[in-house]
Amino acid sequence: MTKSIVCACEDVLVEEVRRAFLAGNRDLESVKRYTGFGTGPCQGKSCVSLVARELLRLGATPAEVLPFTVRPPYRPVPLGALAAIAPDELPLDDGVPVAPAEARTPAAELAPLPARADVVIVGGGIMGLALAYELTRRGTRDVLVLERAYLNAGASGRNGGGVRAQWTTPTMIRLARRSLELCDRFAVEMGVNVWFRRGGYLFLAPTPEQVERIERNADFHRREGLRTRVLGRAEALEVVPQLDPARFLAASYNPDDGVVFPWPFLWGYAGRAEAAGARVATFTTVTGFERAEKRVTAVVTDRGRVACDLVVVAAGAWSKEVAALAGVALPNRPTRHEILVTEPMKPWLDPLVSVLGNGLYFSQSQRGELVGGMGDPLEPEGVVQGSTLRFLARFARAAIDCIPLLAGTRVLRQWAGCYDVTPDNNPVLGPAGFENFHQLSGFVGHGFMMAPAVAELYADWLTGRGKHELFEQFTLDRFTRGPVAREDFIIG
Ligand SMILES: Cc1cc2nc3c(=O)[nH]c(=O)nc-3n(C[C@H](O)[C@H](O)[C@H](O)COP(=O)(O)OP(=O)(O)OC[C@H]3O[C@@H](n4cnc5c(N)ncnc54)[C@H](O)[C@@H]3O)c2cc1C
């Protein structure tokens, strides 16, 4: 095996590019999400041409070796300059590329799909892959994951990597705590570094109402065994001295919350599931389902048909459209959320900071970059993954309000993904429409942190090891049974 390095920032070897190619990834974007090349401080400047040359050598055509999706800003721009732009005068969609160009590997060059599988999972995001892994661990080997694009193409490859236990119901707290435990062990058990760091979460409360809310929550958290504390301004400044104290009254702080780099989670789950016998077929789109009475009998794809005993729809923001292919109506509403990353800085920020009320959040990655996002109340429903100047301007203003020193920090890249929003901000789980047609969707802005714990419980249930209350609580029919309790401690 050659030890030649193509990406010095991320230590990516030629061999890894070759493996990515053999898995069907022929354009730079897919290979980037498969290997992690080009994500380091040089932002691909040194490695893009090397990887492109290697792909051509391996047999990709120049038309397939597409560059990364162009994501503004085109050169590093200080947050201070972006904050000078008035966001309200900017459209929600200002002409920046709306969807990345997706290279498609010719179907003939991919390994054929099996004629049947015990379990077919639609969607190769963290939900689908974590479930595939947990099923194989429990002895269900004949699992097929179908993914429309490349791994990390959906929200799982576009999120903020926040993992927190500060929730408002016992169920969510317990799930999140379990996921945090699994994050602690993930790198060692799965053999892949996920850059997990427990720097805490600091929620800033700018109004007396928000202070009351975090005080109530903190009492409840302590009863659930969390170390959440309400900090006054002075104490919050001990945690993040750069905060502008005029912008908040108090803060909720749990030092045990953390952040991860999401991509390796998918590599880890996919790799271990495949090693145990599951198959992950990328560049394969589910286009329909065959049905007989109360059961789904086969999944139809653009690369053929697969007969199956059980289907799990884990298609994130696309779940509504995938479920509709079987005639099942989900209430989910996909909504774009934008996010950005700045130039790397020396470590200065421990927790993920979030401002209650305006949806701003940011944390510092292990590489020193600030990673941050902010929802937009005017964002319309729809699967849109383009980037806007309006977001940059809104984020810059809110971030500088919170930490004035950020004005000089330069933004390197921005991107967007979709939240999969349900009416009560809770997931849709379990069979819907057909007895063997399961849903694993509707995780809004917190699916990444829930996936490890939810997948364990789901696999237990599917393999006859007991049904957790979660699967009674979050059924699709709850929306027709009567009023539902909303989870409102949502970021973004
Ligand atoms: C900007 C942003 C920030 C976020 N921050 C956080 C955070 O800090 N912490 C956190 O826990 N969560 C966060 N989230 C939410 C989190 O990313 C999601 O809840 C989670 O990734 C959902 O995982 P998933 O597997 O359900 O969906 P996805 O990762 O979207 O995977 C679904 C997959 O299904 C595939 N698919 C779609 N249609 C088809 C089809 N017809 N056939 C085959 N495949 C198909 C898609 O290509 C996609 O890869 C954030 C989300 C966004 C957008």
Coordinates of C-alpha atoms and ligand atoms in Angstrom, one line a residue:
M1 CA 0.0 0.0 0.0
T2 CA 1.3 3.4 -0.9
K3 CA 1.7 5.8 2.0
S4 CA 1.7 9.0 -0.1
I5 CA -0.2 11.8 1.5
V6 CA -2.6 13.9 -0.6
C7 CA -3.9 16.2 2.2
A8 CA -1.3 17.2 4.7
C9 CA -3.7 19.1 6.9
E10 CA -5.9 16.0 7.5
D11 CA -3.3 13.2 6.8
V12 CA -5.4 11.7 4.0
L13 CA -3.5 9.1 2.0
V14 CA -3.7 8.3 -1.8
E15 CA -5.0 4.9 -0.7
E16 CA -8.0 6.5 0.9
V17 CA -8.8 8.4 -2.2
R18 CA -8.6 5.1 -4.1
R19 CA -11.0 3.5 -1.6
A20 CA -13.4 6.4 -2.0
F21 CA -13.3 6.0 -5.8
L22 CA -14.0 2.2 -5.5
A23 CA -17.0 3.0 -3.4
G24 CA -18.4 5.1 -6.3
N25 CA -17.2 8.6 -5.4
R26 CA -15.8 10.2 -8.5
D27 CA -16.2 14.0 -7.9
L28 CA -14.2 16.1 -5.4
E29 CA -17.2 16.9 -3.1
S30 CA -18.0 13.2 -2.6
V31 CA -14.4 12.2 -2.0
K32 CA -14.0 15.1 0.4
R33 CA -17.0 13.9 2.5
Y34 CA -15.7 10.3 2.3
T35 CA -12.1 11.0 3.3
G36 CA -12.1 14.4 5.0
F37 CA -9.5 15.8 2.6
G38 CA -9.7 19.5 2.0
T39 CA -11.3 20.3 5.3
G40 CA -8.2 21.5 7.1
P41 CA -6.8 25.0 7.5
C42 CA -5.6 25.3 3.9
Q43 CA -9.2 24.7 2.8
G44 CA -8.2 22.5 0.0
K45 CA -5.7 24.8 -1.7
S46 CA -2.9 22.3 -1.6
C47 CA -4.8 19.1 -2.1
V48 CA -7.6 19.6 -4.6
S49 CA -5.4 19.3 -7.7
L50 CA -3.7 16.2 -6.3
V51 CA -6.9 14.5 -5.6
A52 CA -8.4 15.5 -9.0
R53 CA -5.3 14.0 -10.7
E54 CA -5.6 10.8 -8.7
L55 CA -9.3 10.4 -9.6
L56 CA -8.5 10.9 -13.3
R57 CA -5.7 8.4 -13.1
L58 CA -8.1 5.9 -11.5
G59 CA -10.5 6.3 -14.4
A60 CA -12.9 9.1 -13.7
T61 CA -13.6 11.4 -16.6
P62 CA -12.9 15.2 -16.5
A63 CA -16.7 15.8 -16.5
E64 CA -17.0 13.7 -13.4
V65 CA -14.2 15.3 -11.4
L66 CA -16.3 18.3 -10.5
P67 CA -14.9 20.8 -8.1
F68 CA -16.3 21.4 -4.7
T69 CA -19.6 23.2 -4.6
V70 CA -18.8 26.9 -4.7
R71 CA -19.6 28.2 -1.3
P72 CA -19.2 31.9 -0.5
P73 CA -17.6 33.9 0.8
Y74 CA -15.1 33.6 -2.0
R75 CA -12.3 35.0 0.2
P76 CA -12.0 35.3 4.0
V77 CA -14.2 38.2 5.1
P78 CA -14.3 39.6 8.7
L79 CA -17.5 39.3 10.6
G80 CA -17.3 43.0 11.2
A81 CA -17.6 43.7 7.5
L82 CA -20.5 41.3 7.1
A83 CA -22.3 42.9 10.1
A84 CA -22.3 46.2 8.2
I85 CA -24.7 44.7 5.7
A86 CA -28.4 45.3 6.5
P87 CA -29.9 41.7 6.4
D88 CA -33.5 42.8 6.1
E89 CA -32.8 44.3 2.7
L90 CA -31.5 41.0 1.4
P91 CA -33.6 38.2 -0.1
L92 CA -33.8 34.8 1.5
D93 CA -32.4 33.4 -1.7
D94 CA -30.0 35.7 -3.4
G95 CA -28.7 33.7 -6.3
V96 CA -26.0 31.7 -4.6
P97 CA -26.0 28.1 -5.9
V98 CA -29.2 26.4 -4.6
A99 CA -28.2 22.8 -4.9
P100 CA -24.7 21.3 -5.2
A101 CA -24.0 19.6 -8.5
E102 CA -24.1 15.9 -7.8
A103 CA -21.9 13.6 -9.8
R104 CA -23.5 10.3 -10.4
T105 CA -21.4 7.2 -10.8
P106 CA -22.7 5.2 -13.8
A107 CA -25.0 2.5 -12.3
A108 CA -23.2 -0.2 -14.3
E109 CA -19.9 0.5 -12.4
L110 CA -21.4 0.0 -9.0
A111 CA -21.8 -3.4 -7.4
P112 CA -25.3 -4.7 -8.2
L113 CA -27.9 -4.5 -5.5
P114 CA -29.0 -7.7 -3.9
A115 CA -32.4 -9.1 -5.0
R116 CA -33.6 -9.2 -1.4
A117 CA -32.6 -8.1 2.2
D118 CA -34.1 -8.7 5.6
V119 CA -34.1 -5.0 6.4
V120 CA -33.8 -2.1 4.0
I121 CA -33.0 1.3 5.5
V122 CA -33.7 4.3 3.3
G123 CA -31.1 7.1 3.9
G124 CA -27.4 6.8 4.8
G125 CA -27.3 9.6 7.4
I126 CA -26.4 9.1 11.0
M127 CA -29.9 7.7 11.8
G128 CA -29.8 5.0 9.1
L129 CA -26.2 4.1 9.6
A130 CA -26.3 4.0 13.4
L131 CA -29.4 1.7 13.1
A132 CA -27.6 -0.5 10.6
Y133 CA -24.7 -0.8 12.9
E134 CA -26.8 -1.6 16.0
L135 CA -28.8 -4.2 14.1
T136 CA -25.7 -6.0 13.0
R137 CA -24.4 -6.0 16.6
R138 CA -27.6 -7.9 17.5
G139 CA -27.1 -10.5 14.8
T140 CA -29.3 -9.1 12.0
R141 CA -26.7 -9.1 9.2
D142 CA -28.8 -8.9 6.1
V143 CA -29.2 -5.1 6.3
L144 CA -29.1 -2.9 3.2
V145 CA -28.8 0.9 3.5
L146 CA -29.8 2.9 0.4
E147 CA -28.3 6.4 0.1
R148 CA -29.3 8.7 -2.8
A149 CA -25.9 10.6 -2.8
Y150 CA -22.6 10.2 -1.0
L151 CA -22.2 9.6 2.8
N152 CA -22.5 12.9 4.7
A153 CA -24.6 14.5 1.9
G154 CA -27.6 15.2 4.2
A155 CA -28.0 17.1 7.5
S156 CA -25.6 14.6 9.2
G157 CA -22.7 16.0 7.1
R158 CA -23.8 19.6 7.6
N159 CA -24.6 20.2 11.2
G160 CA -23.0 22.0 14.2
G161 CA -21.9 18.8 16.0
G162 CA -23.5 19.9 19.3
V163 CA -24.3 17.1 21.9
R164 CA -26.1 18.3 25.0
A165 CA -28.2 16.9 27.8
Q166 CA -29.9 20.2 28.6
W167 CA -33.5 19.3 27.5
T168 CA -36.9 19.8 29.1
T169 CA -38.3 16.3 29.3
P170 CA -36.9 13.2 31.1
T171 CA -37.0 11.2 27.8
M172 CA -34.8 13.7 25.9
I173 CA -32.4 14.1 28.8
R174 CA -31.9 10.4 29.2
L175 CA -31.4 9.8 25.5
A176 CA -28.9 12.7 25.3
R177 CA -27.0 11.4 28.3
R178 CA -26.7 8.0 26.7
S179 CA -25.5 9.6 23.5
L180 CA -22.9 11.6 25.4
E181 CA -21.7 8.3 27.0
L182 CA -21.5 6.7 23.6
C183 CA -19.6 9.7 22.2
D184 CA -17.0 9.3 25.0
R185 CA -16.3 5.7 23.8
F186 CA -16.9 6.1 20.0
A187 CA -13.3 6.8 18.9
V188 CA -11.9 3.8 20.8
E189 CA -14.7 1.4 19.9
M190 CA -15.1 2.3 16.3
G191 CA -11.4 3.1 15.6
V192 CA -12.1 6.6 14.2
N193 CA -11.4 10.0 15.8
V194 CA -14.6 12.0 16.1
W195 CA -12.9 15.0 17.9
F196 CA -15.3 14.8 20.8
R197 CA -14.8 17.5 23.4
R198 CA -16.8 18.1 26.5
G199 CA -16.6 21.9 26.9
G200 CA -20.1 22.4 28.1
Y201 CA -23.1 24.3 26.7
L202 CA -23.8 27.9 27.9
F203 CA -27.3 29.1 27.1
L204 CA -27.5 32.9 27.5
A205 CA -30.8 34.3 28.8
P206 CA -31.3 37.9 27.6
T207 CA -34.8 38.5 29.2
P208 CA -36.3 38.0 32.7
E209 CA -38.7 35.4 31.1
Q210 CA -35.7 33.4 29.7
V211 CA -34.0 33.6 33.2
E212 CA -37.1 32.1 34.8
R213 CA -37.1 29.4 32.1
I214 CA -33.5 28.4 32.7
E215 CA -34.0 28.4 36.5
R216 CA -37.0 26.1 36.1
N217 CA -35.0 23.9 33.7
A218 CA -31.9 23.8 36.0
D219 CA -34.0 22.5 38.9
F220 CA -35.4 19.8 36.8
H221 CA -32.0 18.9 35.3
R222 CA -30.5 18.5 38.7
R223 CA -33.4 16.1 39.7
E224 CA -32.4 14.1 36.5
G225 CA -28.8 14.0 37.7
L226 CA -27.3 16.7 35.4
R227 CA -24.8 19.2 36.7
T228 CA -26.7 22.2 35.1
R229 CA -26.2 25.5 37.0
V230 CA -27.7 28.9 36.5
L231 CA -24.8 31.4 36.4
G232 CA -25.0 35.1 37.0
R233 CA -23.2 37.5 34.7
A234 CA -19.9 37.4 36.6
E235 CA -19.9 33.6 36.8
A236 CA -20.7 33.3 33.1
L237 CA -17.8 35.6 32.3
E238 CA -15.5 33.2 34.2
V239 CA -16.5 30.6 31.7
V240 CA -16.3 32.9 28.6
P241 CA -14.6 36.1 29.5
Q242 CA -15.1 37.6 26.0
L243 CA -18.9 37.8 26.4
D244 CA -20.6 41.2 26.4
P245 CA -22.3 41.3 29.8
A246 CA -24.8 43.9 28.7
R247 CA -26.4 41.3 26.4
F248 CA -27.6 38.8 28.9
L249 CA -28.9 38.5 32.5
A250 CA -27.9 35.0 33.4
A251 CA -26.9 31.7 31.7
S252 CA -27.6 28.0 32.0
Y253 CA -24.4 25.9 32.0
N254 CA -23.8 22.2 31.9
P255 CA -20.1 21.4 31.8
D256 CA -20.8 17.9 30.6
D257 CA -22.3 18.8 27.2
G258 CA -20.0 18.7 24.2
V259 CA -19.2 19.0 20.5
V260 CA -18.0 16.6 17.8
F261 CA -16.9 16.6 14.2
P262 CA -19.8 14.8 12.6
W263 CA -18.3 13.2 9.5
P264 CA -16.3 10.5 11.2
F265 CA -19.4 9.2 13.0
L266 CA -20.8 8.2 9.6
W267 CA -17.6 6.6 8.5
G268 CA -17.4 4.7 11.8
Y269 CA -21.0 3.4 11.8
A270 CA -20.9 2.6 8.0
G271 CA -17.5 0.8 8.3
R272 CA -18.4 -1.3 11.3
A273 CA -21.8 -2.2 9.9
E274 CA -20.3 -3.2 6.6
A275 CA -17.6 -5.2 8.3
A276 CA -20.4 -7.1 10.1
G277 CA -22.2 -8.0 6.9
A278 CA -24.5 -5.0 6.2
R279 CA -24.3 -3.2 2.8
V280 CA -24.3 0.5 2.3
A281 CA -25.2 1.4 -1.3
T282 CA -24.5 5.0 -2.1
F283 CA -25.7 6.8 -5.3
T284 CA -28.9 4.8 -5.1
T285 CA -32.2 6.6 -5.0
V286 CA -35.4 5.0 -3.7
T287 CA -38.2 5.8 -6.2
G288 CA -41.1 3.7 -4.9
F289 CA -42.4 0.8 -2.8
E290 CA -44.3 -2.4 -3.8
R291 CA -47.1 -3.2 -1.4
A292 CA -49.5 -6.1 -0.7
E293 CA -52.3 -5.5 1.7
K294 CA -50.8 -4.3 5.1
R295 CA -47.2 -4.9 4.1
V296 CA -44.5 -3.3 2.0
T297 CA -42.9 -6.2 -0.1
A298 CA -40.1 -4.4 -2.0
V299 CA -38.2 -1.2 -2.3
V300 CA -37.9 0.2 -5.9
T301 CA -34.7 2.1 -6.7
D302 CA -33.2 3.7 -9.8
R303 CA -30.8 0.7 -9.8
G304 CA -33.4 -2.0 -9.5
R305 CA -35.8 -3.6 -7.0
V306 CA -35.0 -5.2 -3.6
A307 CA -37.6 -7.5 -1.9
C308 CA -37.5 -7.1 1.9
D309 CA -39.2 -8.0 5.2
L310 CA -38.8 -4.6 6.8
V311 CA -38.3 -1.0 5.6
V312 CA -37.0 1.8 7.8
V313 CA -37.3 5.4 6.4
A314 CA -34.5 7.4 7.8
A315 CA -34.3 10.0 5.0
G316 CA -34.1 13.1 7.3
A317 CA -35.6 16.1 5.6
W318 CA -36.6 13.9 2.6
S319 CA -38.5 11.5 4.8
K320 CA -41.8 13.1 4.0
E321 CA -41.3 12.7 0.2
V322 CA -40.0 9.1 0.7
A323 CA -42.9 8.1 2.9
A324 CA -45.3 9.6 0.4
L325 CA -44.0 7.1 -2.2
A326 CA -45.8 4.5 -0.1
G327 CA -48.9 6.7 0.3
V328 CA -48.0 7.6 3.9
A329 CA -48.4 11.3 4.9
L330 CA -45.9 12.7 7.5
P331 CA -46.5 16.1 9.0
N332 CA -42.7 16.9 8.8
R333 CA -41.6 20.2 7.3
P334 CA -38.1 20.5 6.0
T335 CA -36.5 23.9 6.6
R336 CA -33.1 25.2 5.7
H337 CA -30.6 26.1 8.4
E338 CA -27.4 27.9 7.5
I339 CA -24.0 27.6 9.2
L340 CA -20.5 28.9 8.7
V341 CA -16.9 28.3 9.8
T342 CA -14.2 30.9 10.5
E343 CA -10.5 30.9 10.2
P344 CA -8.8 28.8 12.9
M345 CA -7.8 30.6 16.1
K346 CA -5.9 29.6 19.2
P347 CA -8.2 27.8 21.7
W348 CA -10.2 30.4 23.6
L349 CA -13.8 29.1 23.8
D350 CA -14.7 26.0 25.8
P351 CA -18.5 25.7 25.7
L352 CA -20.9 25.9 22.8
V353 CA -22.6 29.3 23.4
S354 CA -26.2 29.8 22.4
V355 CA -28.5 32.8 22.8
L356 CA -32.0 32.0 23.8
G357 CA -34.5 33.9 21.7
N358 CA -32.6 34.7 18.6
G359 CA -31.3 31.1 17.8
L360 CA -27.6 32.1 17.6
Y361 CA -25.1 29.4 18.5
F362 CA -21.3 28.9 18.0
S363 CA -18.5 26.7 19.3
Q364 CA -14.8 26.3 18.7
S365 CA -13.7 23.1 16.9
Q366 CA -10.7 21.1 18.0
R367 CA -8.9 22.8 15.0
G368 CA -9.6 26.2 16.4
E369 CA -12.3 27.3 13.9
L370 CA -15.5 28.9 15.1
V371 CA -18.5 26.9 13.9
G372 CA -21.8 28.7 14.2
G373 CA -25.3 29.0 12.9
M374 CA -28.6 30.8 13.3
G375 CA -32.1 30.1 12.2
D376 CA -34.2 32.6 10.2
P377 CA -37.9 32.9 11.2
L378 CA -38.7 33.9 7.6
E379 CA -37.1 30.8 6.1
P380 CA -39.9 29.1 4.0
E381 CA -40.5 25.3 4.1
G382 CA -38.6 23.2 1.5
V383 CA -35.5 21.2 0.9
V384 CA -33.1 24.0 0.0
Q385 CA -29.4 23.7 0.6
G386 CA -28.1 26.9 -1.0
S387 CA -26.2 29.6 1.0
T388 CA -27.2 33.3 1.5
L389 CA -25.5 36.6 2.2
R390 CA -28.5 37.4 4.4
F391 CA -27.5 34.6 6.8
L392 CA -23.9 35.9 6.9
A393 CA -25.1 39.4 7.8
R394 CA -27.6 38.2 10.4
F395 CA -25.1 35.8 12.0
A396 CA -22.3 38.4 12.0
R397 CA -24.5 41.0 13.8
A398 CA -25.8 38.6 16.4
A399 CA -22.3 37.1 17.1
I400 CA -20.7 40.5 17.5
D401 CA -23.5 41.6 19.8
C402 CA -22.7 38.6 21.9
I403 CA -18.9 38.8 21.7
P404 CA -17.7 42.2 20.2
L405 CA -14.1 40.8 19.8
L406 CA -15.4 38.6 17.0
A407 CA -15.6 41.5 14.6
G408 CA -12.1 40.9 13.4
T409 CA -12.6 37.1 12.9
R410 CA -12.8 36.1 9.2
V411 CA -15.4 33.8 7.8
L412 CA -13.9 31.1 5.5
R413 CA -16.9 29.0 4.4
Q414 CA -20.6 28.7 4.8
W415 CA -23.1 26.0 3.9
A416 CA -26.6 24.9 4.6
G417 CA -28.6 21.8 5.5
C418 CA -32.2 21.1 6.4
Y419 CA -33.9 20.6 9.8
D420 CA -36.7 17.9 9.6
V421 CA -39.3 19.7 11.7
T422 CA -42.4 18.1 13.2
P423 CA -45.4 20.0 14.8
D424 CA -44.1 19.2 18.3
N425 CA -40.4 19.2 17.6
N426 CA -40.3 15.5 18.5
P427 CA -39.5 12.6 16.1
V428 CA -41.8 10.3 14.3
L429 CA -40.9 6.7 15.2
G430 CA -42.4 3.2 14.5
P431 CA -44.6 1.7 11.8
A432 CA -46.8 4.0 9.8
G433 CA -49.3 3.0 7.1
F434 CA -48.0 -0.6 6.9
E435 CA -47.0 -3.0 9.7
N436 CA -43.4 -3.3 8.3
F437 CA -42.9 0.3 7.2
H438 CA -41.0 2.1 10.0
Q439 CA -40.3 5.8 10.3
L440 CA -37.1 7.2 12.0
S441 CA -37.4 10.9 11.2
G442 CA -38.4 14.4 12.5
F443 CA -35.3 15.1 14.6
V444 CA -35.4 18.9 13.9
G445 CA -32.0 20.3 15.0
H446 CA -31.0 17.6 17.4
G447 CA -30.9 14.4 15.5
F448 CA -27.2 14.0 15.5
M449 CA -27.0 13.9 19.3
M450 CA -30.0 11.6 19.6
A451 CA -29.0 9.1 16.9
P452 CA -26.5 6.9 18.9
A453 CA -29.0 6.4 21.8
V454 CA -32.1 6.1 19.6
A455 CA -30.5 3.6 17.3
E456 CA -29.6 1.3 20.2
L457 CA -33.3 1.3 21.4
Y458 CA -34.7 0.9 18.0
A459 CA -32.4 -2.1 17.2
D460 CA -33.4 -3.7 20.6
W461 CA -37.1 -3.3 19.6
L462 CA -36.7 -4.6 16.1
T463 CA -34.8 -7.7 17.3
G464 CA -37.3 -8.5 20.0
R465 CA -35.4 -7.2 23.0
G466 CA -38.1 -5.0 24.3
K467 CA -39.9 -1.8 23.3
H468 CA -38.9 1.5 24.9
E469 CA -41.6 4.0 25.9
L470 CA -40.2 6.2 23.2
F471 CA -41.9 4.1 20.6
E472 CA -45.3 4.5 22.3
Q473 CA -44.8 8.2 22.7
F474 CA -43.6 9.3 19.3
T475 CA -45.9 7.4 16.9
L476 CA -47.3 9.1 13.8
D477 CA -50.8 8.8 15.1
R478 CA -50.2 11.0 18.1
F479 CA -50.9 14.0 15.9
T480 CA -54.5 12.8 15.3
R481 CA -55.1 11.7 18.9
G482 CA -55.2 15.1 20.5
P483 CA -52.9 18.0 21.6
V484 CA -49.2 17.1 21.7
A485 CA -46.6 18.5 24.2
R486 CA -44.0 20.5 22.3
E487 CA -40.3 20.4 23.0
D488 CA -39.3 24.1 22.8
F489 CA -35.7 24.1 24.0
I490 CA -34.5 24.2 20.4
I491 CA -31.5 26.0 19.0
G492 CA -31.3 27.6 15.6
Ligands
LIG1 C1 -27.2 23.6 10.0 C2 -27.6 22.4 10.9 C3 -27.1 22.4 12.2 C4 -27.4 21.3 13.1 N1 -26.8 21.2 14.3 C5 -27.0 20.1 15.0 C6 -26.3 19.9 16.3 O1 -25.5 20.8 16.6 N2 -26.6 18.8 17.0 C7 -27.5 17.9 16.6 O2 -27.7 16.9 17.3 N3 -28.1 18.0 15.4 C8 -27.9 19.1 14.6 N4 -28.6 19.2 13.5 C9 -29.6 18.2 13.1 C10 -29.0 16.9 12.6 O3 -28.0 17.2 11.6 C11 -30.1 16.0 12.0 O4 -31.1 15.9 12.9 C12 -29.5 14.6 11.7 O5 -28.3 14.7 11.0 C13 -30.5 13.9 10.9 O6 -29.9 12.7 10.5 P1 -30.7 11.8 9.5 O7 -29.9 10.5 9.3 O8 -32.1 11.6 9.9 O9 -30.8 12.6 8.1 P2 -29.7 13.0 7.0 O10 -28.4 13.1 7.6 O11 -30.2 14.1 6.3 O12 -29.7 11.7 6.1 C14 -30.8 11.4 5.3 C15 -30.2 10.8 4.0 O13 -31.3 10.3 3.2 C16 -30.9 10.4 1.9 N5 -32.1 10.3 1.0 C17 -33.0 11.2 0.8 N6 -33.9 10.8 -0.1 C18 -33.5 9.5 -0.4 C19 -34.0 8.6 -1.4 N7 -35.2 8.8 -2.1 N8 -33.3 7.4 -1.5 C20 -32.2 7.2 -0.8 N9 -31.7 8.1 0.1 C21 -32.3 9.2 0.3 C22 -30.2 11.8 1.8 O14 -29.4 11.9 0.7 C23 -29.5 11.8 3.2 O15 -28.1 11.5 3.1 C24 -28.3 20.3 12.6 C25 -28.8 20.3 11.3 C26 -28.5 21.4 10.5 C27 -29.0 21.4 9.1

